[in-house]
């Protein structure tokens, strides 16, 4: 829970605090409540009062028992039972909800207007019926005496759907190109529609004729109001039989008396954002207007601010609980906020314990918010030359200083210190110099392993500073990151620049290495000098040579790639030649003296096989070659490669991408596996019932045509 005070009006944010995951056990939740202060102060008024991603609109049923909210993703509607303080049901929809309304006192009759022009009706059990309107809808209202639904949207027509007859009626033709919002007066049932041109057209449902037009766009532009474009009507709300409030897309709220075409009051939010929600507090004669940034509560007679609420996320919709000081907000956030303002009214009956909690929370410190004010001390007033204003209405005494208007403060500050920009510029230059000095000091501290890699990372950081760019986390901070600490300490992580992979991936590594070795020598000289002036001269004089070397490297990149590939090909050829020569030498040594070898074998009494040398290109064939091939076909690819490698028939050489071997098994379908299993079971069954036939030895003639064929 968060407590704040705006204009001495206390506001309690009941949804503030951390949300505990659902998968946490009760034991872990109790442990968190003991340790974390934010969790201890958290109040979960309604369980699971949130949406998966975003909540678009929220409403309360007329009996006050159910709170319904529409959100995404996926598009859904959730109903919360306030008597049980929990979720009652959740229904997923086909598309996002533009607007919805509750036709009954409870949740048994609901109407949804979707963004794909569909109008969906829900009953108590769920989905009931779905129909479609000709144009994309933006808002709708329900006329109770005639059971008509009035739909407005991206069209000049107002579509009427009669729920008693179950059919569309003749639409109402307006003079507007598009209609944004609509509303019906609860007393005399006058229908009003706000257009894109900034006008409000009023219709009488009894005779289906237009009775009046209000030009709100012209009336919203007052003295001191800056408007970028044509103000359109974005919100509409009736108050009693004669009052009406109109919200515009430029951030103004106009209060009208239906007996006059001129507004009684024009209230500006000063944010330039469209007004999307307007409510009336009849007990205190307050108007609650909201845009996506702030909720303002002000008096409808004079427009004086009563209080304001500014959540951390954008606001989509505001719903006021009837006859209480509680209101709900639908935000661009999974969590739906719940605010309780005791000054507007008591807590609802289902959460009357909030009145006791607010009394206890008054003892806790609260954050005071002042809009458009600057806190200054007496010393600041002396520096600005405003000590003569002490005691005047321009300064409000508070604690050890004063509050003054922020606009007055900026004007006086500019007049009192005209050279503030020069001081700011000097401070920035001083900070840049200190940052460059800090980096020069870091250049002296090189690691023991991968020094050239460390210099490369430092150079990239210097180039970014020189180009006035933001530091990247991947280069400048890798040296101080503990995760990469071993790479600059363990010799096993030393980069091997002579390997084939390194030379192929870095064709210009030789020239870059020469440049870094020069920098190592220069750093050694800096350690002996240890003078800042010499360091600055060396760093400044080195920039032009580095740029020339980098340009030469770019020009010779293609030639260097070709040279590296040629050198690798020559080295590979020489290595193969040496291996072949060594193999021939070993073979000659084994077969050089066959006579002495045979004599030694006879002397030992053992028969030794004779060895013959097979020339390259020839293949020895034997009678068992066919059988050997059949056996090789049954073995796996891995075993065949091992046999060929051991026999010298397969020669695997490392390449730039390495030597890889893949062993795989074809996946059999379920039908094949079941067929093989059935065959195995059949063979096993036949093997068990098979009997020996040795005792069936017949004497004399057998049953066949020949003699003796029946003998076993």
XYZ file of C-alpha atoms in Angstrom:
712
model
C 0.000 0.000 0.000
C 1.189 3.483 -0.868
C -0.047 6.617 0.884
C 0.296 10.076 -0.668
C -1.223 13.481 -0.080
C -2.117 15.950 -2.828
C -3.592 19.268 -1.656
C -4.107 17.756 1.812
C -6.215 14.935 0.373
C -4.938 11.487 1.310
C -4.890 8.874 -1.434
C -4.323 5.181 -0.674
C -3.063 2.993 -3.517
C -4.180 -0.470 -2.442
C -2.520 -2.212 -5.417
C 0.956 -0.868 -4.746
C 3.602 -3.438 -3.868
C 5.086 -6.657 -5.113
C 2.958 -9.414 -6.581
C 3.677 -12.921 -5.343
C 3.768 -15.672 -8.005
C 1.059 -18.296 -7.944
C 3.532 -21.186 -7.994
C 5.073 -20.190 -4.637
C 4.212 -22.482 -1.775
C 2.542 -21.204 1.382
C 5.740 -21.745 3.318
C 7.759 -19.525 0.976
C 5.044 -16.876 1.006
C 5.139 -16.756 4.803
C 8.932 -16.512 4.710
C 8.753 -13.587 2.279
C 6.240 -11.817 4.479
C 8.638 -12.058 7.407
C 11.672 -10.734 5.504
C 10.378 -8.263 2.903
C 8.824 -5.027 4.172
C 7.062 -4.343 0.843
C 5.324 -7.709 1.016
C 4.254 -7.021 4.595
C 2.601 -3.742 3.582
C 0.935 -5.277 0.531
C -2.857 -5.556 0.616
C -4.498 -7.930 -1.843
C -8.021 -6.574 -1.687
C -9.368 -8.819 -4.475
C -7.505 -12.005 -5.294
C -5.972 -12.220 -8.817
C -7.163 -8.709 -9.677
C -5.047 -8.471 -12.833
C -4.856 -9.325 -16.535
C -2.255 -11.343 -18.435
C -0.940 -8.290 -20.307
C -3.186 -5.204 -20.504
C -6.604 -4.203 -19.182
C -8.642 -2.041 -21.568
C -11.920 -1.324 -19.731
C -13.531 -1.970 -16.353
C -17.085 -1.615 -14.989
C -19.105 -2.353 -11.833
C -22.557 -3.954 -11.897
C -25.525 -1.923 -10.663
C -25.960 -4.072 -7.557
C -22.315 -3.455 -6.643
C -21.469 -7.131 -6.201
C -19.502 -7.798 -9.389
C -16.556 -6.060 -11.041
C -16.052 -6.931 -14.731
C -12.849 -6.170 -16.632
C -11.903 -6.728 -20.284
C -8.308 -7.182 -21.348
C -5.783 -9.079 -23.413
C -3.764 -11.176 -24.367
C -5.587 -13.413 -25.177
C -8.809 -11.366 -25.365
C -10.905 -12.197 -22.328
C -13.444 -10.983 -19.803
C -13.038 -11.541 -16.066
C -15.729 -11.237 -13.421
C -14.817 -10.686 -9.749
C -17.199 -11.266 -6.863
C -16.690 -8.567 -4.247
C -18.541 -10.543 -1.597
C -16.037 -13.404 -1.977
C -13.067 -11.096 -2.847
C -11.997 -13.471 -5.618
C -12.394 -14.311 -9.283
C -15.820 -15.752 -10.149
C -15.270 -16.722 -13.811
C -13.187 -15.967 -16.868
C -14.273 -16.184 -20.517
C -11.990 -15.931 -23.537
C -13.187 -14.058 -26.620
C -12.394 -14.146 -30.325
C -11.079 -10.571 -30.635
C -10.253 -7.520 -28.531
C -13.068 -5.640 -26.831
C -13.606 -1.990 -27.812
C -16.441 -1.380 -25.323
C -18.848 -3.425 -23.232
C -21.885 -2.785 -21.048
C -23.889 -4.585 -18.373
C -27.595 -4.666 -19.241
C -28.805 -6.379 -16.048
C -28.244 -5.704 -12.381
C -25.730 -8.541 -12.169
C -23.515 -10.279 -14.748
C -26.327 -12.283 -16.396
C -26.685 -9.987 -19.457
C -23.571 -8.578 -21.135
C -22.952 -6.904 -24.498
C -19.470 -6.695 -26.106
C -18.446 -4.570 -29.079
C -15.386 -6.128 -30.740
C -12.802 -4.479 -32.919
C -13.752 -6.705 -35.885
C -17.319 -5.197 -36.085
C -18.930 -8.067 -34.181
C -21.468 -7.514 -31.394
C -21.510 -10.421 -28.934
C -24.168 -11.131 -26.315
C -23.503 -13.194 -23.189
C -25.962 -14.643 -20.738
C -25.328 -16.167 -17.344
C -24.063 -19.461 -18.767
C -21.775 -17.873 -21.390
C -21.949 -16.984 -25.092
C -25.499 -16.461 -26.363
C -25.501 -14.724 -29.776
C -23.238 -12.818 -32.145
C -24.076 -10.376 -34.943
C -22.226 -7.809 -37.023
C -22.601 -4.106 -37.763
C -21.768 -2.559 -41.172
C -18.888 -0.310 -39.983
C -16.225 -0.500 -37.306
C -17.720 0.529 -33.979
C -16.197 2.768 -31.317
C -18.915 3.092 -28.678
C -22.533 2.161 -27.943
C -25.337 2.980 -25.504
C -28.447 1.137 -24.346
C -31.870 2.806 -24.357
C -33.888 1.025 -21.648
C -37.461 2.200 -22.549
C -37.255 0.885 -26.130
C -34.617 -1.871 -25.669
C -32.525 -0.291 -28.458
C -28.752 -0.424 -28.765
C -27.224 2.650 -30.456
C -23.851 1.956 -32.146
C -21.505 4.702 -33.385
C -18.188 4.369 -35.157
C -16.334 5.045 -38.402
C -19.488 6.162 -40.217
C -21.931 9.038 -40.348
C -24.817 6.739 -39.397
C -26.004 5.671 -35.947
C -27.036 2.011 -36.090
C -29.978 0.827 -33.998
C -30.438 -2.768 -32.891
C -33.715 -3.634 -31.148
C -33.261 -6.466 -28.642
C -36.984 -7.086 -28.221
C -37.642 -7.645 -31.939
C -34.190 -9.051 -32.643
C -33.511 -6.973 -35.754
C -31.837 -3.775 -36.928
C -33.993 -0.666 -37.250
C -33.564 2.328 -39.537
C -30.305 4.085 -38.719
C -30.011 7.780 -37.841
C -28.177 9.928 -40.411
C -25.851 12.630 -39.014
C -23.798 15.414 -40.605
C -20.494 14.068 -39.245
C -17.941 11.956 -41.072
C -17.168 9.804 -38.004
C -18.579 9.527 -34.489
C -16.343 8.761 -31.510
C -18.569 8.490 -28.415
C -22.230 8.530 -27.376
C -24.316 8.645 -24.206
C -27.990 8.656 -23.124
C -29.361 10.906 -20.418
C -30.703 8.723 -17.548
C -33.608 11.146 -16.786
C -35.242 12.170 -20.074
C -33.300 9.720 -22.332
C -31.823 12.316 -24.694
C -29.260 10.676 -26.993
C -25.993 12.608 -27.618
C -23.180 11.700 -30.016
C -19.703 13.287 -30.142
C -18.285 13.675 -33.656
C -14.835 13.865 -35.163
C -15.389 17.529 -36.125
C -15.744 18.537 -32.467
C -19.541 18.766 -32.385
C -22.192 17.105 -30.209
C -25.455 16.131 -31.904
C -28.482 15.552 -29.668
C -31.321 13.294 -30.820
C -34.748 12.524 -29.399
C -35.305 8.712 -29.522
C -39.094 9.149 -29.454
C -39.328 10.974 -32.790
C -35.903 9.994 -34.165
C -35.045 13.589 -35.096
C -32.064 15.775 -34.245
C -32.977 18.490 -31.765
C -29.703 20.448 -31.286
C -26.021 20.729 -32.239
C -23.253 22.018 -29.961
C -19.976 23.272 -31.444
C -17.506 22.217 -28.736
C -14.365 22.659 -30.844
C -14.755 26.423 -31.054
C -15.715 26.775 -27.395
C -12.741 24.709 -26.137
C -10.201 27.233 -27.449
C -9.934 29.884 -24.744
C -7.390 32.539 -23.882
C -3.990 31.016 -23.177
C -4.885 27.626 -24.670
C -2.540 26.200 -27.301
C -4.188 23.748 -29.702
C -2.251 21.847 -32.363
C -5.207 20.596 -34.401
C -8.990 20.492 -34.539
C -10.365 19.337 -31.158
C -12.550 16.259 -31.524
C -14.962 14.914 -28.930
C -13.413 11.952 -27.087
C -15.610 11.658 -23.963
C -19.243 12.409 -23.113
C -21.130 12.175 -19.835
C -24.534 13.443 -18.583
C -25.067 14.795 -15.070
C -28.713 14.803 -14.043
C -31.284 16.189 -16.425
C -29.539 19.419 -17.491
C -25.804 18.902 -16.991
C -23.366 17.506 -19.531
C -19.567 17.227 -19.692
C -17.632 16.964 -22.955
C -13.984 15.890 -23.229
C -11.819 16.737 -26.244
C -8.776 15.126 -27.816
C -6.654 18.180 -26.960
C -7.108 17.753 -23.182
C -9.997 20.130 -22.326
C -13.192 19.350 -20.412
C -16.268 21.525 -21.113
C -19.261 21.726 -18.742
C -22.585 22.565 -20.402
C -26.102 23.395 -19.344
C -28.428 21.949 -21.969
C -30.366 25.194 -21.996
C -27.353 27.111 -23.305
C -24.971 26.610 -26.240
C -22.044 28.213 -24.399
C -20.015 26.196 -21.853
C -20.243 27.079 -18.193
C -16.609 26.131 -17.530
C -13.592 24.961 -19.531
C -10.991 22.928 -17.625
C -7.615 22.205 -19.255
C -5.408 19.249 -18.212
C -2.305 20.902 -19.736
C -1.035 17.578 -21.079
C -2.463 17.714 -24.601
C -3.761 14.139 -24.284
C -7.301 12.987 -25.140
C -9.834 12.843 -22.311
C -11.274 9.322 -22.246
C -13.227 9.157 -18.964
C -15.486 11.610 -17.076
C -17.405 10.974 -13.833
C -19.425 13.122 -11.406
C -19.349 13.070 -7.590
C -22.740 14.513 -6.646
C -22.065 14.510 -2.895
C -19.149 16.964 -3.188
C -19.997 18.559 -6.582
C -16.759 17.243 -8.034
C -15.839 16.232 -11.565
C -13.386 13.401 -12.143
C -11.700 13.583 -15.562
C -8.920 11.310 -16.755
C -6.523 11.077 -19.669
C -3.782 8.510 -20.183
C -1.430 10.388 -17.829
C -3.385 11.699 -14.835
C -6.744 11.637 -13.033
C -7.883 15.075 -11.881
C -10.644 15.849 -9.386
C -11.912 19.436 -9.468
C -14.956 21.458 -8.452
C -17.551 21.833 -11.176
C -18.521 25.369 -10.089
C -15.137 27.122 -10.279
C -12.728 24.484 -11.637
C -10.507 24.582 -8.533
C -8.335 21.503 -8.077
C -9.366 19.164 -5.300
C -6.783 16.391 -5.817
C -5.115 14.325 -8.523
C -3.794 10.810 -9.080
C -0.857 10.090 -11.374
C -0.144 6.337 -11.687
C 3.158 4.962 -12.942
C 1.564 3.461 -16.089
C -0.809 4.838 -18.717
C -4.526 4.792 -17.922
C -7.073 3.177 -20.251
C -10.284 3.477 -18.234
C -11.555 4.658 -14.853
C -14.494 3.194 -12.933
C -15.935 4.700 -9.741
C -17.560 2.392 -7.232
C -21.048 3.812 -6.452
C -21.529 5.789 -3.235
C -17.987 5.316 -1.967
C -14.497 6.759 -2.175
C -13.052 3.818 -4.125
C -12.208 3.793 -7.804
C -10.621 1.244 -10.164
C -8.342 1.969 -13.107
C -7.536 -0.130 -16.180
C -3.886 0.425 -17.101
C -1.297 -0.504 -19.694
C -0.052 -3.038 -17.179
C -1.164 -6.481 -15.977
C -2.149 -5.129 -12.557
C -5.394 -3.137 -12.214
C -5.046 -0.355 -9.655
C -7.407 0.209 -6.762
C -7.461 3.645 -5.099
C -9.260 4.591 -1.910
C -9.852 8.272 -1.093
C -11.605 8.729 2.264
C -12.380 12.379 1.461
C -14.727 11.300 -1.364
C -16.719 8.791 0.645
C -16.583 5.759 2.936
C -15.257 2.358 1.983
C -17.688 -0.091 0.350
C -19.570 -2.515 2.562
C -17.557 -5.532 1.386
C -14.259 -3.922 2.465
C -15.285 -1.843 5.449
C -12.062 -2.839 7.203
C -10.242 -0.210 5.099
C -11.535 2.532 7.390
C -9.661 0.983 10.322
C -6.531 0.468 8.255
C -6.415 4.082 7.114
C -6.476 5.263 10.715
C -3.480 3.081 11.522
C -1.602 4.176 8.401
C -1.892 7.838 9.331
C 0.979 7.304 11.736
C 3.318 6.159 8.937
C 5.270 8.788 6.947
C 3.640 9.984 3.765
C 5.003 11.644 0.652
C 3.750 15.175 0.024
C 3.414 16.267 -3.601
C 3.449 19.885 -4.764
C 2.743 20.638 -8.411
C 4.721 23.392 -10.173
C 6.599 24.546 -7.056
C 10.310 24.814 -6.254
C 11.734 24.508 -2.739
C 14.372 27.164 -1.936
C 16.253 27.994 1.251
C 17.008 31.427 2.669
C 20.524 31.237 1.254
C 19.120 30.588 -2.218
C 16.887 33.648 -1.864
C 19.909 35.770 -0.957
C 21.791 34.547 -4.025
C 18.782 35.323 -6.238
C 18.090 38.681 -4.568
C 14.552 37.759 -3.491
C 14.784 38.272 0.255
C 12.291 41.152 0.005
C 9.588 38.634 -1.040
C 9.619 36.901 2.348
C 6.160 37.264 3.861
C 4.462 37.865 0.512
C 2.053 35.418 -1.157
C 4.768 34.510 -3.689
C 6.666 32.533 -1.020
C 5.104 29.849 1.160
C 7.061 29.057 4.314
C 7.753 25.356 4.806
C 10.231 23.812 7.292
C 13.654 25.465 6.800
C 12.799 27.164 3.491
C 10.076 28.331 1.164
C 8.051 27.142 -1.818
C 7.891 29.409 -4.864
C 6.388 29.124 -8.333
C 8.675 27.208 -10.676
C 8.109 29.715 -13.508
C 9.142 32.622 -11.307
C 12.204 30.679 -10.171
C 13.379 30.036 -13.749
C 12.940 33.682 -14.753
C 14.821 35.013 -11.736
C 17.574 32.403 -12.133
C 18.142 33.459 -15.744
C 18.321 37.143 -14.839
C 20.525 36.643 -11.774
C 23.061 34.333 -13.427
C 23.275 34.982 -17.192
C 26.549 33.037 -17.448
C 25.086 29.772 -16.193
C 25.539 28.151 -19.602
C 29.266 28.930 -19.634
C 29.659 27.345 -16.214
C 27.711 24.299 -17.362
C 29.930 24.002 -20.437
C 33.105 24.226 -18.359
C 31.842 21.514 -16.003
C 31.115 19.213 -18.934
C 34.597 19.807 -20.402
C 36.152 19.079 -17.020
C 34.183 15.825 -16.754
C 35.320 14.718 -20.215
C 38.961 15.398 -19.323
C 38.641 13.394 -16.109
C 37.077 10.488 -17.992
C 39.917 10.452 -20.535
C 42.507 10.541 -17.733
C 40.821 7.629 -16.012
C 41.027 5.610 -19.215
C 44.719 6.451 -19.681
C 45.392 5.151 -16.206
C 43.540 1.926 -17.032
C 45.789 1.409 -20.081
C 48.778 0.872 -17.779
C 47.108 -2.016 -15.942
C 47.335 -4.818 -18.489
C 46.607 -8.464 -17.636
C 49.197 -11.225 -17.857
C 47.244 -13.256 -20.405
C 45.770 -12.000 -23.705
C 47.403 -8.578 -23.548
C 46.677 -7.851 -27.202
C 43.002 -8.655 -26.726
C 42.876 -6.275 -23.756
C 44.471 -3.495 -25.825
C 41.920 -4.096 -28.571
C 39.046 -3.649 -26.093
C 40.615 -0.476 -24.712
C 41.100 0.943 -28.206
C 37.446 0.404 -29.040
C 36.462 2.263 -25.884
C 38.745 5.177 -26.821
C 37.269 5.331 -30.339
C 33.751 5.550 -28.922
C 34.762 8.379 -26.600
C 36.513 10.159 -29.437
C 33.380 9.932 -31.592
C 31.199 11.096 -28.649
C 29.200 7.934 -28.556
C 27.718 6.045 -25.652
C 29.855 3.329 -24.108
C 28.873 -0.181 -25.112
C 28.627 -2.805 -22.380
C 30.273 -5.472 -24.524
C 33.706 -3.800 -24.895
C 34.610 -1.377 -22.132
C 33.233 -3.329 -19.192
C 34.496 -6.793 -20.143
C 37.882 -6.160 -18.487
C 36.304 -5.379 -15.120
C 33.621 -8.079 -15.349
C 34.258 -10.984 -12.975
C 32.639 -13.432 -15.404
C 35.509 -12.907 -17.888
C 38.229 -12.594 -15.252
C 39.644 -16.079 -15.911
C 40.187 -15.281 -19.590
C 42.897 -12.757 -18.656
C 44.474 -14.844 -15.841
C 44.492 -18.511 -16.879
C 47.137 -19.339 -19.571
C 44.813 -22.030 -20.983
C 42.682 -19.233 -22.453
C 45.589 -17.716 -24.395
C 44.625 -17.044 -28.033
C 46.752 -19.172 -30.434
C 47.448 -16.913 -33.386
C 49.316 -19.646 -35.319
C 46.337 -21.991 -35.592
C 44.668 -22.465 -38.957
C 41.248 -21.415 -37.696
C 42.583 -18.138 -36.326
C 44.481 -17.329 -39.508
C 41.460 -18.043 -41.708
C 39.042 -16.029 -39.598
C 41.504 -13.147 -39.102
C 43.389 -12.664 -42.395
C 44.899 -9.331 -41.390
C 45.985 -10.415 -37.923
C 49.681 -9.911 -38.743
C 49.372 -6.179 -39.396
C 47.053 -5.659 -36.442
C 49.501 -7.536 -34.231
C 52.338 -5.277 -35.297
C 50.302 -2.203 -34.374
C 49.455 -3.645 -30.948
C 53.075 -4.600 -30.279
C 53.999 -0.982 -30.919
C 51.412 0.071 -28.395
C 52.885 -2.345 -25.833
C 56.242 -0.683 -26.243
C 54.693 2.758 -25.861
C 52.920 1.649 -22.661
C 56.239 0.443 -21.248
C 57.670 3.873 -21.906
C 54.695 5.496 -20.182
C 55.295 3.451 -17.029
C 58.800 4.883 -16.759
C 57.831 8.501 -17.476
C 54.616 8.743 -15.331
C 53.901 12.293 -16.427
C 50.484 13.488 -17.523
C 51.808 16.044 -20.000
C 53.897 13.464 -21.810
C 50.952 11.071 -21.853
C 48.648 13.670 -23.428
C 51.206 14.512 -26.116
C 51.744 10.863 -26.947
C 48.038 10.122 -27.137
C 47.367 13.190 -29.308
C 50.246 12.497 -31.679
C 49.253 8.889 -32.119
C 45.797 9.471 -33.566
C 46.880 10.349 -37.124
C 49.219 7.311 -37.454
C 46.453 4.975 -36.265
C 44.061 6.345 -38.850
C 46.671 5.915 -41.622
C 47.386 2.328 -40.577
C 43.688 1.477 -40.443
C 43.195 2.880 -43.965
C 46.168 0.828 -45.285
C 44.736 -2.321 -43.676
C 41.415 -1.774 -45.402
C 43.119 -1.397 -48.806
C 45.256 -4.555 -48.485
C 42.517 -6.777 -47.057
C 41.902 -8.771 -50.257
C 45.605 -9.353 -50.943
C 46.164 -10.480 -47.355
C 43.326 -13.031 -47.599
C 44.812 -14.521 -50.737
C 48.285 -14.660 -49.224
C 47.044 -16.422 -46.088
C 45.177 -19.029 -48.135
C 48.257 -19.643 -50.308
C 50.489 -20.078 -47.252
C 48.032 -22.538 -45.695
C 47.942 -24.567 -48.928
C 51.749 -24.704 -49.101
C 52.056 -25.762 -45.460
C 49.480 -28.519 -45.923
C 51.283 -29.801 -49.013
C 54.627 -29.908 -47.208
C 53.125 -31.710 -44.255
C 51.608 -34.407 -46.464
C 54.877 -34.862 -48.272
C 56.768 -35.359 -44.971
C 54.181 -37.861 -43.708
C 54.394 -39.906 -46.922
C 58.200 -39.887 -46.814
C 58.282 -41.037 -43.206
C 55.808 -43.819 -43.968
C 57.937 -45.085 -46.852
C 61.050 -45.078 -44.650
C 59.327 -47.178 -41.984
C 58.121 -49.673 -44.571
C 61.620 -50.120 -46.047
C 63.110 -50.750 -42.623
C 60.648 -53.574 -41.907
C 61.204 -55.411 -45.215
C 64.971 -54.771 -45.641
C 66.320 -58.197 -44.361
C 63.744 -60.965 -44.857
C 66.360 -63.810 -44.693
C 67.570 -62.949 -41.218
C 63.978 -62.702 -40.059
C 63.197 -66.247 -41.295
C 66.329 -67.706 -39.681
C 65.405 -66.189 -36.338
C 61.916 -67.575 -36.548
C 63.165 -71.148 -37.325
C 65.626 -70.930 -34.455
C 62.824 -70.103 -32.073
C 60.658 -72.937 -33.393
C 57.809 -70.706 -34.415
C 56.313 -70.138 -37.828
C 56.202 -66.398 -38.579
C 54.072 -65.036 -41.413
C 55.719 -63.464 -44.396
C 55.090 -59.790 -45.135
C 54.657 -58.284 -48.564
C 54.558 -54.640 -49.534
C 51.501 -53.562 -51.570
C 52.064 -50.681 -53.882
C 49.869 -47.596 -53.722
C 46.910 -47.699 -56.091
C 46.542 -51.488 -55.988
C 43.876 -53.411 -54.112
C 44.283 -56.902 -52.683
C 41.289 -59.219 -53.331
C 40.674 -62.573 -51.687
C 38.002 -65.256 -51.644
C 36.574 -63.873 -48.400
C 36.073 -60.413 -49.873
C 32.369 -60.999 -50.559
C 31.730 -62.235 -47.026
C 33.663 -59.314 -45.591
C 31.537 -56.851 -47.551
C 28.358 -58.465 -46.294
C 29.563 -58.215 -42.713
C 30.527 -54.572 -43.237
C 27.053 -53.722 -44.525
C 25.486 -54.896 -41.264
C 27.775 -52.802 -39.088
C 27.138 -49.138 -38.246
C 28.828 -46.190 -39.907
C 30.928 -45.515 -36.818
C 32.352 -49.073 -36.743
C 33.121 -49.030 -40.473
C 34.993 -45.741 -40.140
C 37.010 -47.112 -37.226
C 37.944 -50.263 -39.221
C 38.955 -48.237 -42.256
C 40.972 -45.836 -40.122
C 42.790 -48.659 -38.314
C 43.568 -50.393 -41.619
C 44.897 -47.185 -43.163
C 42.168 -46.942 -45.828
C 40.655 -43.756 -44.364
C 42.656 -40.579 -43.854
C 40.891 -37.777 -41.961
C 42.629 -34.402 -42.073
C 41.588 -31.336 -40.164
C 40.225 -28.496 -42.237
C 39.228 -24.905 -41.447
C 35.925 -26.057 -40.077
C 37.287 -29.219 -38.415
C 36.652 -32.938 -38.969
C 33.225 -34.056 -37.866
C 31.579 -37.452 -37.704
C 27.871 -38.050 -37.492
C 26.172 -41.203 -36.266
C 22.431 -41.439 -36.609
C 19.650 -44.004 -36.523
C 16.603 -43.818 -38.726
C 13.440 -43.285 -36.725
C 10.893 -45.991 -37.344
C 7.208 -45.383 -37.455
C 4.806 -46.777 -34.918
C 3.471 -49.255 -37.478
C 6.948 -50.631 -38.238
C 7.798 -50.964 -34.548
C 4.565 -52.826 -33.837
C 5.153 -55.136 -36.826
C 8.702 -55.978 -35.681
C 7.476 -56.618 -32.158
C 4.795 -58.984 -33.484
C 7.392 -60.886 -35.558
C 9.694 -61.260 -32.552
C 6.857 -62.584 -30.415
C 5.847 -65.003 -33.182
C 9.410 -66.353 -33.551
C 9.727 -66.708 -29.797
C 6.440 -68.602 -29.625
C 7.452 -70.932 -32.475
C 10.810 -71.569 -30.793
C 9.082 -72.647 -27.560
C 6.684 -75.127 -29.208
C 9.270 -76.608 -31.593
C 10.017 -80.298 -30.816
C 12.916 -82.504 -31.799
C 12.256 -84.985 -34.682
C 15.096 -87.507 -34.030
C 12.780 -90.245 -32.781
C 10.822 -90.365 -36.034
C 13.165 -92.891 -37.716
C 11.118 -95.089 -40.122
C 12.218 -98.516 -41.295
C 11.838 -99.538 -44.830
C 10.061 -97.416 -47.377
C 9.026 -93.927 -46.525
C 5.896 -92.147 -47.471
C 7.441 -90.498 -50.489
C 7.938 -91.916 -53.969
C 11.610 -92.747 -53.476
C 13.069 -95.315 -51.123
C 14.545 -94.194 -47.870
C 13.381 -90.610 -48.114
C 11.517 -90.801 -44.804
C 14.641 -91.646 -42.750
C 16.068 -88.974 -40.500
